[in-house]
Short mmCIF file of C-alpha atoms in Angstrom, two decimals:
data_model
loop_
_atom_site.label_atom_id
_atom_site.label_comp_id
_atom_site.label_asym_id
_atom_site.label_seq_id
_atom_site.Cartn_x
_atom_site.Cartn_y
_atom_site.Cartn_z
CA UNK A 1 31.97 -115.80 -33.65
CA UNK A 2 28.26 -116.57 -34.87
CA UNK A 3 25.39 -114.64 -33.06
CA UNK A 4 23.46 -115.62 -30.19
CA UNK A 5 19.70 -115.48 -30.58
CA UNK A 6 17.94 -113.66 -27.33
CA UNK A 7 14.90 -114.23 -26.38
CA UNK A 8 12.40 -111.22 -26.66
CA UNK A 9 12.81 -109.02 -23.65
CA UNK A 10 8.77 -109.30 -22.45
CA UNK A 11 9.07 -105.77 -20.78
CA UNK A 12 10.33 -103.76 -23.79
CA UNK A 13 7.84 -105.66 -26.06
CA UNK A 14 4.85 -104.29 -23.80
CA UNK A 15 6.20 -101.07 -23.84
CA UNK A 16 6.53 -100.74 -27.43
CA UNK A 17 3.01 -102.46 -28.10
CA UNK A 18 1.52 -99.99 -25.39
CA UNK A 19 2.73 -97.70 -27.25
CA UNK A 20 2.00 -98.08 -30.92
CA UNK A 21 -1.71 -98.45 -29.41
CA UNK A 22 -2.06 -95.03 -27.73
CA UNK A 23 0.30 -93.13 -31.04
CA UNK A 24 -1.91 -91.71 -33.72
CA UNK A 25 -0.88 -93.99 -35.90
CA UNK A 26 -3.76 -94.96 -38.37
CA UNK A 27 -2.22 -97.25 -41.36
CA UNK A 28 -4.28 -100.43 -42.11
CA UNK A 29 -1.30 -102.47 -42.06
CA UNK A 30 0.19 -101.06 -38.72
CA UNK A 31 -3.14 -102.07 -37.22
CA UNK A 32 -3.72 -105.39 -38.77
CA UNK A 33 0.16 -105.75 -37.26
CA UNK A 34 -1.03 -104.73 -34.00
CA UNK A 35 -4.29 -107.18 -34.41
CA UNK A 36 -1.85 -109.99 -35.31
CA UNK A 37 0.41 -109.29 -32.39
CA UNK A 38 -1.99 -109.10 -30.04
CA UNK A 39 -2.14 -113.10 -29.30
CA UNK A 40 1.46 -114.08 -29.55
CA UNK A 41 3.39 -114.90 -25.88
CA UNK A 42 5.49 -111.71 -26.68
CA UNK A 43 2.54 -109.49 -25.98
CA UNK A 44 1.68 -109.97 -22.17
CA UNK A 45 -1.67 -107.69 -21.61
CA UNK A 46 -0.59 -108.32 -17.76
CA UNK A 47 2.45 -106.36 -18.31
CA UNK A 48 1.11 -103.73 -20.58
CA UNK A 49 -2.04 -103.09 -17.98
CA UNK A 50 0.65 -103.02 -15.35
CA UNK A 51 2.88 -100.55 -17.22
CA UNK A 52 -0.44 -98.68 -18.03
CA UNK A 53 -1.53 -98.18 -14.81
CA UNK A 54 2.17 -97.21 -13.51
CA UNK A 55 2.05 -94.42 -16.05
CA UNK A 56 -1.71 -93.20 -16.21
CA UNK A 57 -2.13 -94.40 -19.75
CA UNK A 58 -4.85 -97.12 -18.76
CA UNK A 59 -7.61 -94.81 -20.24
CA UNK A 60 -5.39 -94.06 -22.80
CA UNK A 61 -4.89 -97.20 -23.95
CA UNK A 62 -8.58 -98.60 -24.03
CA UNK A 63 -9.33 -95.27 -26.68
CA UNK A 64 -6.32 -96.36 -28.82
CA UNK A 65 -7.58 -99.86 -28.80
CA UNK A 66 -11.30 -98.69 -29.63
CA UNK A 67 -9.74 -96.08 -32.18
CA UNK A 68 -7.94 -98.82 -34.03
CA UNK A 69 -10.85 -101.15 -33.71
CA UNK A 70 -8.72 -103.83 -31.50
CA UNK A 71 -10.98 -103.86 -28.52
CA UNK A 72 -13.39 -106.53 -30.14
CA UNK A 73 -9.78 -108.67 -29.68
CA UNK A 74 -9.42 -108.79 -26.52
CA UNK A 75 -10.15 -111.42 -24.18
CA UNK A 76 -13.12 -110.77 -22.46
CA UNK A 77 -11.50 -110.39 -18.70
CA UNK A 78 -8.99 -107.73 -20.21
CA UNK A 79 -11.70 -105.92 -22.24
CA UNK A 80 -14.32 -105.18 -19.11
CA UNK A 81 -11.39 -103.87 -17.13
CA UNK A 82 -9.93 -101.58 -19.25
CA UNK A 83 -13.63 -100.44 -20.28
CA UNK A 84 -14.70 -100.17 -16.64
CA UNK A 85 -11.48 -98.18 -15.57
CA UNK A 86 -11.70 -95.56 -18.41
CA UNK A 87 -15.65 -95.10 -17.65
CA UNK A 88 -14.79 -94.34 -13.97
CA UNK A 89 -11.75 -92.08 -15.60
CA UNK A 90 -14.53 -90.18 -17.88
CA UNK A 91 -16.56 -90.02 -14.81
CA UNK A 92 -14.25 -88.68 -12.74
CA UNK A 93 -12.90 -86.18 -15.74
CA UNK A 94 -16.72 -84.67 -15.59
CA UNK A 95 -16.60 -84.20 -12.02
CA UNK A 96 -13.81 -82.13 -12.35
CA UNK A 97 -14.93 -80.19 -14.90
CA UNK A 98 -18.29 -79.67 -12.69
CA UNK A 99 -15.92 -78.89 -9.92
CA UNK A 100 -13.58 -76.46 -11.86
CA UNK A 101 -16.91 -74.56 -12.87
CA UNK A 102 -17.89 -73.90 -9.58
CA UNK A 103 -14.82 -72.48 -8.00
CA UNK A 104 -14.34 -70.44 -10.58
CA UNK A 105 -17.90 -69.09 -10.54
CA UNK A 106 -17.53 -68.57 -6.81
CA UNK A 107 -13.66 -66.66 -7.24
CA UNK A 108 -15.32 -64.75 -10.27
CA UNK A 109 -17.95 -63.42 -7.68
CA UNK A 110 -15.19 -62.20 -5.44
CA UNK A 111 -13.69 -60.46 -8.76
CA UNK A 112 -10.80 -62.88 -8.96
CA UNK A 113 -9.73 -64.22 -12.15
CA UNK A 114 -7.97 -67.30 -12.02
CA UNK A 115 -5.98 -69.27 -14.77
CA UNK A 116 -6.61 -72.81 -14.79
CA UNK A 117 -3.10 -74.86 -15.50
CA UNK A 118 -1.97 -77.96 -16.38
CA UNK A 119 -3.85 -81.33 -16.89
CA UNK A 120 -6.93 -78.54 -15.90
CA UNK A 121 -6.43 -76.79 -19.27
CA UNK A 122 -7.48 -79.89 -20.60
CA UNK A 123 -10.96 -79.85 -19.34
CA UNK A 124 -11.96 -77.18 -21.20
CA UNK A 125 -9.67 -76.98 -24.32
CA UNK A 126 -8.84 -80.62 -24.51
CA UNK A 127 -6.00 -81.46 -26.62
CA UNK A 128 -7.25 -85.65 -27.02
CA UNK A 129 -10.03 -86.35 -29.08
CA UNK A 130 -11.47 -88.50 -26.23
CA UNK A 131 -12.79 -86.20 -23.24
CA UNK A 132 -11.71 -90.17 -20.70
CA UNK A 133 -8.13 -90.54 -22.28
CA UNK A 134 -6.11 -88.51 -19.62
CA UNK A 135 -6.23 -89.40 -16.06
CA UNK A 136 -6.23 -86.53 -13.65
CA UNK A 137 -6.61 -86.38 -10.39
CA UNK A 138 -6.92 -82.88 -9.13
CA UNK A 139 -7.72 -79.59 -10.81
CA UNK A 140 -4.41 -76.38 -11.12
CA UNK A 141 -5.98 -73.00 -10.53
CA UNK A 142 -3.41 -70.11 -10.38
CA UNK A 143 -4.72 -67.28 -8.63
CA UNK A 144 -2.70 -63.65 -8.34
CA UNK A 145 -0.53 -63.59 -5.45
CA UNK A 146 -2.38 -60.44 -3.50
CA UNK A 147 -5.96 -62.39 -3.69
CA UNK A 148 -4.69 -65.84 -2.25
CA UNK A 149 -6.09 -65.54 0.94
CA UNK A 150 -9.93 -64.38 -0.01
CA UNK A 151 -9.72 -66.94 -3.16
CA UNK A 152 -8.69 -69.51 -0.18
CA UNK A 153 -11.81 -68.18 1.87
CA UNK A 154 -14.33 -68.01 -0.88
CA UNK A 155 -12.95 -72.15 -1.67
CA UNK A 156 -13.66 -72.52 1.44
CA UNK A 157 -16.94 -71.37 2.19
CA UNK A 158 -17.89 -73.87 -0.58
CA UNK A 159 -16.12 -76.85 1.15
CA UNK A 160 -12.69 -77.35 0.28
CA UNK A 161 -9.81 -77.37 2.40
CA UNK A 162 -6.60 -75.46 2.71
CA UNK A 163 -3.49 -78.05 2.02
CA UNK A 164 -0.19 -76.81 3.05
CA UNK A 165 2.46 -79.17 0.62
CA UNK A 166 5.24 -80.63 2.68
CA UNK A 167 7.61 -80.16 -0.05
#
């Protein structure tokens, strides 16, 4: 029985484009391949901004685009988007840094020494290169057990909230 020829599944395409663009990779040839690839019907930049976004790689993939020099390639409507969202992202990734400072400033004061977690690790040790290429959206302190209730009344005073989790 001879083979059937399928036609390119669009969705596993723009996953596997998405994510040669946010690897490391560095070759000149993988990203001339990626240059080439970028125009062909296979490629659908509505699919792989949609599959960014699901998975809070949009920022991520506008640095591996400007770290393989691809972001001169795109079409102009694509390239202002993905620029605008990662500057909010980098925006909003200095806030929290501001914001982590200053609660732990104001728990230091009350002699409690908290260990930030998580994507909140990352605002002070970051593990990307680019200080915009990992969305977050709220900041992990870990306080000792025995001091949650003055660390949540010293956060307070300063204008956050107490939020129970319904989970």
């Amino acid at each position: 029985m001879p083979l059937k020829v399928c036609s390119v599944n669009l969705n596993i395409a723009s996953h596997d484009y998405l994510c040669q663009v946010i690897s490391p990779l560095t070759d000149t040839q993988d990203i001339a391949r990626l240059k080439t690839q970028m125009t062909r019907p296979e490629v659908s930049w509505e699919r792989i901004i949609h599959l960014a976004n699901s998975h809070l790689l949009i920022s991520a993939l506008w640095v591996g685009l400007c770290e393989k020099e691809l972001d001169s390639e795109l079409e102009n409507d694509v390239r202002n988007y993905l620029q605008e969202l990662y500057t909010l992202n980098l925006r909003r990734n200095q806030g929290l840094r501001r914001q982590a400072i200053e609660a732990i400033a104001v728990l230091n004061k009350k002699g409690i020494v908290p260990m930030l977690i998580k994507g909140a690790v990352q605002l002070f040790r970051p593990i990307h290169k680019d200080f915009g290429a990992r969305i977050m959206a709220d900041l992990d302190i870990l306080v000792p057990e025995d001091r949650i209730a003055e660390a949540i009344k010293a956060l307070t005073k300063i204008g956050y909230q107490a939020h129970k989790n319904s989970n």
